[in-house]
């Protein structure tokens, strides 16, 4: 086992791949979003490559982006897919060591529901669950949950902060050794090791306790994807991994420094948080072949799909009324994904891109970094960010599936291993162990309960 610092890797796996036209690739699994055998193959391939985790995104509204029926009919690969916790529960049975991270929203879920689901997944997987905490960016989600409008950005993050407080209390309802299950005495659990949260706050009132024992990992690994000011602050307080988007090493270093610099005020150390930017790799035997592969995908983009994708990523602003070959207009602030709007606007201004050029640019990685080249060139670029303070690892976004993941595992992973930048075997059994994260202590375990509370619990 190498003693050299090693990077962490997530496999971000939408059904057919990350490119907006991935499903049209001749070798892609077009029905991948609802094909379990396909996902089983992907998860086992990622585990063969010793990835830390499989990462699943989610959305609570179809991907129509307000661009009409034609664009929606051509871009439905991102709309129709398994509910991620259900899928990961099934994948837990056909994998052994790889982490299983699902996206779930604090805006349209309840703490008790999610605490119970993730605790269950952690048990089913033997301690491999992770929760990507999101506040939801799609305005359309509100109308699927009896609301006319999406909650304001600041309010969503305020709710998310309390949501995480409640779920941690629920996971700590029981101490690790509460369940003795003594058949002779007839005592199933030790009463003083039950702690009723009885949370009453601004957004939630939850008595508890949770009806699942404390998860094997204590808590599932908490992942966060917001990069706005509010998102960074929430991550510094609560997250253990961040999936983020930057385009240059300088931008990545600034983000890395900003978030890590916030940890101390929450009593946390830099190693308590892994920053993992998204990377969209296109791999070829030569650089020219990689470019040809990328252009093959780009040629499959229908203009209405590209425009719809761009409109959604800039906060739902309708760009169809502007000339495709004109500049991106000045856009007002958004109640959706603020950090992605800023990233795309900055890119358009810096590179002087037209709307058409911009949607072609974001069609694959949607604001994340695109890297093209040989396995050695891909490894060079990952190593550069890793050793120079831009990342602790990366969330790999294969252009199309299954081939894009196969190529990364078969060609890039061995190169990273040769450089002693990535493991050859898993370090532990749980996701926390493999990421090098501490198991959290039970926040109630040192609190002496009053006789009345113990009596009420029993």
Short mmCIF file of C-alpha atoms in Angstrom, two decimals:
data_model
loop_
_atom_site.label_atom_id
_atom_site.label_comp_id
_atom_site.label_asym_id
_atom_site.label_seq_id
_atom_site.Cartn_x
_atom_site.Cartn_y
_atom_site.Cartn_z
CA UNK A 1 0.00 0.00 0.00
CA UNK A 2 1.46 3.38 -1.01
CA UNK A 3 2.03 6.00 1.70
CA UNK A 4 1.77 8.76 -0.90
CA UNK A 5 -1.32 10.96 -0.66
CA UNK A 6 -3.99 9.52 -2.95
CA UNK A 7 -6.99 11.07 -4.64
CA UNK A 8 -10.63 10.02 -4.26
CA UNK A 9 -12.92 9.15 -7.15
CA UNK A 10 -16.67 9.12 -7.63
CA UNK A 11 -18.43 7.61 -10.64
CA UNK A 12 -21.32 9.92 -11.57
CA UNK A 13 -23.68 7.69 -13.56
CA UNK A 14 -26.78 9.04 -15.35
CA UNK A 15 -28.41 6.29 -17.37
CA UNK A 16 -26.99 6.82 -20.87
CA UNK A 17 -24.13 9.17 -20.00
CA UNK A 18 -23.50 12.84 -19.31
CA UNK A 19 -23.53 14.29 -22.79
CA UNK A 20 -26.93 15.76 -23.61
CA UNK A 21 -27.05 13.54 -26.74
CA UNK A 22 -25.45 10.50 -25.10
CA UNK A 23 -28.48 8.28 -25.65
CA UNK A 24 -28.03 8.72 -29.42
CA UNK A 25 -24.46 7.38 -29.39
CA UNK A 26 -24.43 4.10 -31.37
CA UNK A 27 -23.02 2.14 -28.44
CA UNK A 28 -24.92 3.82 -25.59
CA UNK A 29 -27.66 2.15 -23.55
CA UNK A 30 -30.56 4.35 -24.68
CA UNK A 31 -32.92 3.06 -21.97
CA UNK A 32 -30.21 3.18 -19.33
CA UNK A 33 -32.17 5.27 -16.84
CA UNK A 34 -34.65 2.42 -16.30
CA UNK A 35 -32.46 -0.60 -16.99
CA UNK A 36 -31.30 -2.35 -13.83
CA UNK A 37 -28.96 -4.79 -15.55
CA UNK A 38 -27.22 -1.79 -17.12
CA UNK A 39 -26.77 -0.14 -13.72
CA UNK A 40 -25.60 -3.40 -12.19
CA UNK A 41 -22.88 -3.60 -14.86
CA UNK A 42 -21.87 0.04 -14.26
CA UNK A 43 -21.65 -0.34 -10.50
CA UNK A 44 -19.59 -3.51 -10.77
CA UNK A 45 -17.28 -1.88 -13.32
CA UNK A 46 -16.75 1.11 -11.01
CA UNK A 47 -16.06 -1.27 -8.12
CA UNK A 48 -13.55 -3.17 -10.26
CA UNK A 49 -11.84 0.19 -10.78
CA UNK A 50 -11.77 0.76 -6.98
CA UNK A 51 -13.87 3.93 -7.19
CA UNK A 52 -14.85 5.32 -3.80
CA UNK A 53 -18.48 5.75 -4.75
CA UNK A 54 -21.26 5.57 -7.29
CA UNK A 55 -23.01 8.94 -7.40
CA UNK A 56 -26.61 9.38 -8.59
CA UNK A 57 -28.20 12.74 -9.28
CA UNK A 58 -31.95 13.25 -9.11
CA UNK A 59 -34.63 15.72 -10.09
CA UNK A 60 -38.22 16.12 -8.97
CA UNK A 61 -39.60 17.42 -12.25
CA UNK A 62 -39.19 16.38 -15.87
CA UNK A 63 -36.46 18.08 -17.87
CA UNK A 64 -38.62 20.23 -20.16
CA UNK A 65 -36.86 23.52 -19.34
CA UNK A 66 -39.83 25.43 -20.72
CA UNK A 67 -38.62 24.91 -24.29
CA UNK A 68 -41.70 23.16 -25.65
CA UNK A 69 -42.66 19.66 -26.66
CA UNK A 70 -40.04 19.16 -29.38
CA UNK A 71 -37.04 19.92 -27.17
CA UNK A 72 -38.50 17.86 -24.33
CA UNK A 73 -39.14 14.87 -26.61
CA UNK A 74 -35.52 14.97 -27.76
CA UNK A 75 -33.94 15.37 -24.32
CA UNK A 76 -35.95 12.99 -22.17
CA UNK A 77 -32.95 10.89 -21.09
CA UNK A 78 -32.53 13.15 -18.05
CA UNK A 79 -36.22 13.00 -17.12
CA UNK A 80 -37.00 9.31 -16.92
CA UNK A 81 -34.91 7.33 -14.45
CA UNK A 82 -35.05 5.27 -11.28
CA UNK A 83 -35.61 6.91 -7.90
CA UNK A 84 -32.00 6.79 -6.63
CA UNK A 85 -32.46 5.34 -3.13
CA UNK A 86 -34.51 2.49 -4.54
CA UNK A 87 -31.88 1.80 -7.20
CA UNK A 88 -28.97 1.95 -4.75
CA UNK A 89 -30.76 -0.45 -2.40
CA UNK A 90 -30.83 -2.97 -5.25
CA UNK A 91 -27.20 -2.25 -6.19
CA UNK A 92 -26.12 -2.81 -2.59
CA UNK A 93 -26.84 -6.52 -3.07
CA UNK A 94 -24.66 -6.88 -6.19
CA UNK A 95 -21.65 -4.89 -4.94
CA UNK A 96 -19.43 -5.27 -1.87
CA UNK A 97 -17.13 -2.29 -1.25
CA UNK A 98 -18.07 0.71 -3.37
CA UNK A 99 -19.97 3.60 -1.74
CA UNK A 100 -23.55 4.33 -2.81
CA UNK A 101 -24.48 8.02 -2.86
CA UNK A 102 -28.01 9.22 -3.64
CA UNK A 103 -29.30 12.74 -4.16
CA UNK A 104 -32.31 13.76 -2.06
CA UNK A 105 -33.92 17.15 -1.54
CA UNK A 106 -34.34 18.96 1.78
CA UNK A 107 -36.96 21.20 0.15
CA UNK A 108 -39.44 18.49 -0.84
CA UNK A 109 -38.77 15.74 1.70
CA UNK A 110 -39.24 15.41 5.46
CA UNK A 111 -36.35 14.68 7.86
CA UNK A 112 -37.92 11.55 9.35
CA UNK A 113 -38.48 10.00 5.91
CA UNK A 114 -34.94 10.61 4.68
CA UNK A 115 -33.26 9.67 7.97
CA UNK A 116 -35.10 6.35 7.86
CA UNK A 117 -34.34 5.67 4.18
CA UNK A 118 -30.62 6.43 4.43
CA UNK A 119 -30.26 4.47 7.67
CA UNK A 120 -31.87 1.52 5.92
CA UNK A 121 -29.55 1.85 2.90
CA UNK A 122 -26.56 1.97 5.24
CA UNK A 123 -27.65 -1.31 6.82
CA UNK A 124 -28.45 -2.97 3.49
CA UNK A 125 -25.02 -2.04 2.11
CA UNK A 126 -22.97 -2.76 5.23
CA UNK A 127 -22.04 0.88 5.81
CA UNK A 128 -21.67 2.26 2.28
CA UNK A 129 -24.43 4.90 2.10
CA UNK A 130 -23.99 8.56 1.29
CA UNK A 131 -26.49 11.39 0.94
CA UNK A 132 -26.00 14.18 -1.59
CA UNK A 133 -27.89 16.99 0.14
CA UNK A 134 -29.59 19.36 -2.30
CA UNK A 135 -32.17 22.12 -1.94
CA UNK A 136 -33.46 21.56 -5.52
CA UNK A 137 -32.91 24.09 -8.27
CA UNK A 138 -35.80 23.30 -10.65
CA UNK A 139 -38.67 25.75 -10.26
CA UNK A 140 -41.02 23.16 -11.78
CA UNK A 141 -40.54 20.87 -8.78
CA UNK A 142 -42.74 23.13 -6.65
CA UNK A 143 -45.81 22.32 -8.73
CA UNK A 144 -45.32 18.61 -8.07
CA UNK A 145 -45.46 19.19 -4.32
CA UNK A 146 -48.56 21.35 -3.88
CA UNK A 147 -46.71 24.66 -4.19
CA UNK A 148 -47.08 27.37 -6.77
CA UNK A 149 -43.51 28.67 -6.39
CA UNK A 150 -40.11 27.37 -5.41
CA UNK A 151 -38.90 28.52 -1.99
CA UNK A 152 -36.48 31.42 -2.07
CA UNK A 153 -32.80 30.49 -2.29
CA UNK A 154 -31.86 31.76 1.19
CA UNK A 155 -34.91 30.10 2.76
CA UNK A 156 -34.07 26.78 1.09
CA UNK A 157 -30.62 26.80 2.67
CA UNK A 158 -32.00 27.84 6.04
CA UNK A 159 -34.39 24.89 5.87
CA UNK A 160 -31.58 22.58 4.74
CA UNK A 161 -29.43 23.51 7.73
CA UNK A 162 -32.20 22.62 10.17
CA UNK A 163 -33.09 19.53 8.13
CA UNK A 164 -29.57 18.19 8.66
CA UNK A 165 -29.75 19.02 12.36
CA UNK A 166 -32.95 16.97 12.67
CA UNK A 167 -31.68 13.97 10.68
CA UNK A 168 -28.50 13.80 12.79
CA UNK A 169 -30.62 13.78 15.95
CA UNK A 170 -32.76 11.00 14.52
CA UNK A 171 -29.72 8.88 13.56
CA UNK A 172 -28.51 9.38 17.14
CA UNK A 173 -31.84 8.26 18.64
CA UNK A 174 -30.19 5.01 19.62
CA UNK A 175 -26.69 4.45 20.92
CA UNK A 176 -24.61 1.93 18.98
CA UNK A 177 -25.01 -0.80 21.60
CA UNK A 178 -28.62 -0.05 22.57
CA UNK A 179 -30.03 -3.32 21.19
CA UNK A 180 -28.92 -6.19 23.41
CA UNK A 181 -31.73 -8.59 22.39
CA UNK A 182 -31.28 -10.76 25.49
CA UNK A 183 -33.57 -13.77 25.06
CA UNK A 184 -33.10 -14.98 28.63
CA UNK A 185 -33.97 -11.69 30.36
CA UNK A 186 -36.49 -10.65 27.75
CA UNK A 187 -34.84 -7.22 27.34
CA UNK A 188 -34.63 -6.15 23.68
CA UNK A 189 -32.89 -2.79 24.18
CA UNK A 190 -31.32 -0.86 27.04
CA UNK A 191 -33.76 1.97 27.90
CA UNK A 192 -31.14 4.54 28.92
CA UNK A 193 -29.52 4.19 25.48
CA UNK A 194 -32.60 5.50 23.72
CA UNK A 195 -32.68 9.27 23.18
CA UNK A 196 -35.83 11.00 21.96
CA UNK A 197 -34.84 14.06 19.86
CA UNK A 198 -38.07 16.01 20.48
CA UNK A 199 -36.90 18.68 18.02
CA UNK A 200 -38.90 21.90 17.75
CA UNK A 201 -37.50 24.50 15.37
CA UNK A 202 -38.35 27.10 12.75
CA UNK A 203 -39.14 24.62 9.97
CA UNK A 204 -39.63 21.26 11.68
CA UNK A 205 -41.21 19.69 14.72
CA UNK A 206 -40.07 16.07 15.04
CA UNK A 207 -40.40 14.02 18.20
CA UNK A 208 -38.69 10.80 17.17
CA UNK A 209 -37.05 8.44 17.89
CA UNK A 210 -36.14 6.91 14.54
CA UNK A 211 -37.52 3.42 13.98
CA UNK A 212 -34.19 2.19 12.60
CA UNK A 213 -31.14 1.59 14.81
CA UNK A 214 -28.12 3.89 14.52
CA UNK A 215 -26.56 3.35 11.05
CA UNK A 216 -23.34 1.30 10.75
CA UNK A 217 -21.43 4.46 9.77
CA UNK A 218 -23.09 6.53 12.52
CA UNK A 219 -24.38 8.82 9.76
CA UNK A 220 -24.28 8.23 6.02
CA UNK A 221 -21.51 10.28 4.41
CA UNK A 222 -22.90 13.78 3.80
CA UNK A 223 -22.22 15.12 0.30
CA UNK A 224 -23.15 18.58 -0.93
CA UNK A 225 -23.15 20.14 -4.39
CA UNK A 226 -23.92 23.84 -3.91
CA UNK A 227 -21.13 26.32 -4.65
CA UNK A 228 -22.92 29.60 -3.91
CA UNK A 229 -22.01 31.56 -0.79
CA UNK A 230 -24.87 29.88 1.09
CA UNK A 231 -23.87 26.51 -0.32
CA UNK A 232 -20.23 26.89 0.74
CA UNK A 233 -21.25 27.87 4.25
CA UNK A 234 -23.60 24.90 4.59
CA UNK A 235 -20.88 22.60 3.26
CA UNK A 236 -18.30 23.93 5.70
CA UNK A 237 -20.70 23.25 8.56
CA UNK A 238 -22.11 19.88 7.51
CA UNK A 239 -20.59 18.28 4.39
CA UNK A 240 -17.92 15.59 4.19
CA UNK A 241 -17.57 15.70 0.40
CA UNK A 242 -18.40 18.42 -2.14
CA UNK A 243 -19.22 17.87 -5.80
CA UNK A 244 -18.41 21.18 -7.44
CA UNK A 245 -17.69 22.78 -10.84
CA UNK A 246 -14.68 24.87 -11.81
CA UNK A 247 -13.02 25.48 -15.16
CA UNK A 248 -9.47 26.51 -14.30
CA UNK A 249 -6.92 25.52 -11.70
CA UNK A 250 -6.98 29.07 -10.32
CA UNK A 251 -10.77 28.90 -9.85
CA UNK A 252 -10.48 25.45 -8.25
CA UNK A 253 -7.75 26.65 -5.87
CA UNK A 254 -9.85 29.67 -4.87
CA UNK A 255 -12.90 27.51 -4.14
CA UNK A 256 -10.82 24.91 -2.31
CA UNK A 257 -9.23 27.58 -0.13
CA UNK A 258 -12.55 29.34 0.49
CA UNK A 259 -14.41 26.25 1.71
CA UNK A 260 -11.54 24.71 3.67
CA UNK A 261 -10.92 28.09 5.28
CA UNK A 262 -14.43 28.08 6.77
CA UNK A 263 -14.06 24.75 8.57
CA UNK A 264 -12.25 25.96 11.69
CA UNK A 265 -15.17 28.02 12.95
CA UNK A 266 -17.24 24.84 13.02
CA UNK A 267 -14.52 22.94 14.88
CA UNK A 268 -13.53 20.96 11.81
CA UNK A 269 -10.18 20.14 10.17
CA UNK A 270 -9.40 20.28 6.41
CA UNK A 271 -9.23 16.49 6.15
CA UNK A 272 -12.85 16.27 7.35
CA UNK A 273 -14.03 17.50 3.93
CA UNK A 274 -13.16 16.09 0.49
CA UNK A 275 -13.55 18.50 -2.44
CA UNK A 276 -14.24 16.62 -5.69
CA UNK A 277 -14.83 18.70 -8.84
CA UNK A 278 -16.72 17.14 -11.71
CA UNK A 279 -14.65 16.06 -14.74
CA UNK A 280 -15.96 15.00 -18.16
CA UNK A 281 -13.16 12.89 -19.74
CA UNK A 282 -13.03 11.94 -23.41
CA UNK A 283 -10.32 9.32 -23.88
CA UNK A 284 -8.53 8.27 -27.06
CA UNK A 285 -5.44 6.33 -28.05
CA UNK A 286 -4.25 9.67 -29.39
CA UNK A 287 -5.31 13.24 -28.70
CA UNK A 288 -6.74 13.42 -32.20
CA UNK A 289 -8.89 10.34 -31.61
CA UNK A 290 -10.24 11.86 -28.38
CA UNK A 291 -11.20 15.02 -30.26
CA UNK A 292 -12.94 12.95 -32.95
CA UNK A 293 -14.95 11.11 -30.26
CA UNK A 294 -16.01 14.41 -28.75
CA UNK A 295 -17.06 15.84 -32.12
CA UNK A 296 -19.06 12.69 -32.84
CA UNK A 297 -21.16 13.42 -29.76
CA UNK A 298 -21.41 17.15 -30.50
CA UNK A 299 -22.85 16.43 -33.94
CA UNK A 300 -25.76 14.56 -32.31
CA UNK A 301 -27.07 17.66 -30.49
CA UNK A 302 -30.32 19.06 -31.81
CA UNK A 303 -30.39 22.89 -31.52
CA UNK A 304 -33.63 22.90 -29.52
CA UNK A 305 -32.08 20.51 -26.99
CA UNK A 306 -28.90 22.56 -26.67
CA UNK A 307 -30.86 25.76 -26.20
CA UNK A 308 -33.16 24.14 -23.67
CA UNK A 309 -30.20 22.81 -21.69
CA UNK A 310 -28.54 26.22 -21.62
CA UNK A 311 -31.77 27.97 -20.64
CA UNK A 312 -32.19 25.59 -17.71
CA UNK A 313 -28.62 26.06 -16.51
CA UNK A 314 -28.92 29.86 -16.49
CA UNK A 315 -31.80 29.74 -14.05
CA UNK A 316 -34.67 28.96 -16.41
CA UNK A 317 -34.35 32.16 -18.43
CA UNK A 318 -35.86 31.65 -21.92
CA UNK A 319 -33.08 32.24 -24.46
CA UNK A 320 -35.14 31.29 -27.54
CA UNK A 321 -35.99 34.95 -28.23
CA UNK A 322 -32.33 35.87 -28.70
CA UNK A 323 -30.21 35.20 -31.85
CA UNK A 324 -28.38 31.87 -31.62
CA UNK A 325 -25.26 33.43 -33.06
CA UNK A 326 -25.44 36.51 -30.85
CA UNK A 327 -23.96 37.03 -27.38
CA UNK A 328 -25.47 35.80 -24.14
CA UNK A 329 -27.61 38.69 -22.87
CA UNK A 330 -27.30 40.16 -19.40
CA UNK A 331 -29.56 37.97 -17.26
CA UNK A 332 -31.21 38.86 -13.96
CA UNK A 333 -30.46 36.94 -10.79
CA UNK A 334 -32.20 33.61 -10.35
CA UNK A 335 -33.94 31.72 -7.58
CA UNK A 336 -32.54 28.48 -9.01
CA UNK A 337 -28.85 27.48 -9.26
CA UNK A 338 -26.98 30.73 -8.60
CA UNK A 339 -23.44 29.36 -8.81
CA UNK A 340 -24.01 27.69 -12.21
CA UNK A 341 -25.52 30.89 -13.66
CA UNK A 342 -22.43 32.80 -12.54
CA UNK A 343 -20.04 30.18 -13.93
CA UNK A 344 -21.69 30.15 -17.36
CA UNK A 345 -21.98 33.93 -17.55
CA UNK A 346 -18.31 34.34 -16.63
CA UNK A 347 -17.31 31.82 -19.30
CA UNK A 348 -19.41 33.51 -22.00
CA UNK A 349 -17.84 36.90 -21.24
CA UNK A 350 -14.28 35.58 -20.86
CA UNK A 351 -14.33 33.56 -24.11
CA UNK A 352 -16.69 35.88 -26.04
CA UNK A 353 -19.00 32.97 -26.88
CA UNK A 354 -22.29 33.15 -28.75
CA UNK A 355 -25.38 31.39 -27.43
CA UNK A 356 -24.81 28.54 -29.91
CA UNK A 357 -21.15 28.18 -28.94
CA UNK A 358 -22.14 28.26 -25.30
CA UNK A 359 -24.73 25.49 -25.52
CA UNK A 360 -22.29 23.36 -27.51
CA UNK A 361 -19.69 23.94 -24.81
CA UNK A 362 -21.98 22.96 -21.91
CA UNK A 363 -23.68 20.03 -23.71
CA UNK A 364 -21.35 17.47 -22.20
CA UNK A 365 -20.28 18.58 -18.76
CA UNK A 366 -22.95 21.25 -18.04
CA UNK A 367 -20.43 23.63 -16.54
CA UNK A 368 -17.98 21.04 -15.26
CA UNK A 369 -14.50 20.63 -16.69
CA UNK A 370 -14.06 18.81 -20.02
CA UNK A 371 -10.70 17.12 -20.60
CA UNK A 372 -9.72 15.34 -23.82
CA UNK A 373 -6.68 13.22 -24.59
CA UNK A 374 -4.80 10.00 -24.06
CA UNK A 375 -4.95 8.17 -20.72
CA UNK A 376 -1.62 9.77 -19.82
CA UNK A 377 -2.88 13.26 -20.70
CA UNK A 378 -6.07 12.74 -18.67
CA UNK A 379 -3.99 11.57 -15.70
CA UNK A 380 -1.68 14.57 -16.10
CA UNK A 381 -4.58 16.99 -15.78
CA UNK A 382 -6.09 15.23 -12.78
CA UNK A 383 -2.71 15.10 -11.07
CA UNK A 384 -2.12 18.82 -11.71
CA UNK A 385 -5.27 19.87 -9.84
CA UNK A 386 -4.74 17.29 -7.11
CA UNK A 387 -1.14 18.12 -6.21
CA UNK A 388 -1.60 21.89 -6.57
CA UNK A 389 -4.44 22.42 -4.11
CA UNK A 390 -7.41 22.38 -6.44
CA UNK A 391 -9.04 19.10 -5.44
CA UNK A 392 -8.97 16.10 -3.10
CA UNK A 393 -10.34 13.94 -5.89
CA UNK A 394 -12.84 14.03 -8.73
CA UNK A 395 -16.36 13.00 -9.67
CA UNK A 396 -15.91 11.34 -13.06
CA UNK A 397 -18.67 12.08 -15.58
CA UNK A 398 -18.47 9.56 -18.47
CA UNK A 399 -19.66 11.08 -21.78
CA UNK A 400 -21.70 8.00 -22.68
CA UNK A 401 -22.38 4.71 -20.92
CA UNK A 402 -21.23 2.05 -20.56
CA UNK A 403 -18.23 2.73 -22.81
CA UNK A 404 -17.04 5.95 -21.20
CA UNK A 405 -16.76 4.28 -17.80
CA UNK A 406 -15.14 1.15 -19.24
CA UNK A 407 -12.44 3.28 -20.88
CA UNK A 408 -11.70 5.23 -17.71
CA UNK A 409 -11.43 2.07 -15.59
CA UNK A 410 -9.36 0.14 -18.13
CA UNK A 411 -7.08 2.97 -19.31
CA UNK A 412 -6.90 5.87 -16.85
CA UNK A 413 -7.12 4.05 -13.51
CA UNK A 414 -4.01 1.94 -14.23
CA UNK A 415 -2.10 5.12 -15.10
CA UNK A 416 -3.14 6.78 -11.84
CA UNK A 417 -2.16 3.62 -9.96
CA UNK A 418 1.23 3.52 -11.70
CA UNK A 419 1.83 7.05 -10.39
CA UNK A 420 0.72 5.93 -6.90
CA UNK A 421 -2.06 8.52 -6.99
CA UNK A 422 -4.89 6.01 -6.56
CA UNK A 423 -5.47 2.84 -4.56
CA UNK A 424 -5.03 -0.69 -5.85
CA UNK A 425 -7.24 -2.13 -3.09
CA UNK A 426 -9.94 -0.69 -0.85
CA UNK A 427 -8.70 0.44 2.56
CA UNK A 428 -11.82 -0.53 4.46
CA UNK A 429 -15.34 -1.93 4.31
CA UNK A 430 -17.34 1.29 4.70
CA UNK A 431 -17.50 4.43 2.58
CA UNK A 432 -16.19 6.45 5.54
CA UNK A 433 -13.18 4.18 5.89
CA UNK A 434 -12.33 4.40 2.20
CA UNK A 435 -12.68 8.19 2.14
CA UNK A 436 -10.61 8.53 5.32
CA UNK A 437 -13.47 10.10 7.29
CA UNK A 438 -14.15 9.74 11.00
CA UNK A 439 -17.23 7.97 12.29
CA UNK A 440 -19.30 10.59 14.16
CA UNK A 441 -19.92 10.21 17.86
CA UNK A 442 -23.47 10.03 19.12
CA UNK A 443 -24.35 13.57 20.22
CA UNK A 444 -26.56 12.25 23.04
CA UNK A 445 -24.34 9.48 24.38
CA UNK A 446 -22.76 11.63 27.11
CA UNK A 447 -26.02 13.28 28.13
CA UNK A 448 -27.60 11.86 31.27
CA UNK A 449 -31.30 11.51 30.63
CA UNK A 450 -33.76 12.56 33.31
CA UNK A 451 -35.72 9.69 34.98
CA UNK A 452 -38.90 11.10 33.45
CA UNK A 453 -37.53 10.84 29.90
CA UNK A 454 -36.28 7.30 30.38
CA UNK A 455 -39.66 6.34 31.82
CA UNK A 456 -41.45 7.94 28.86
CA UNK A 457 -39.17 6.11 26.42
CA UNK A 458 -40.04 2.74 27.90
#
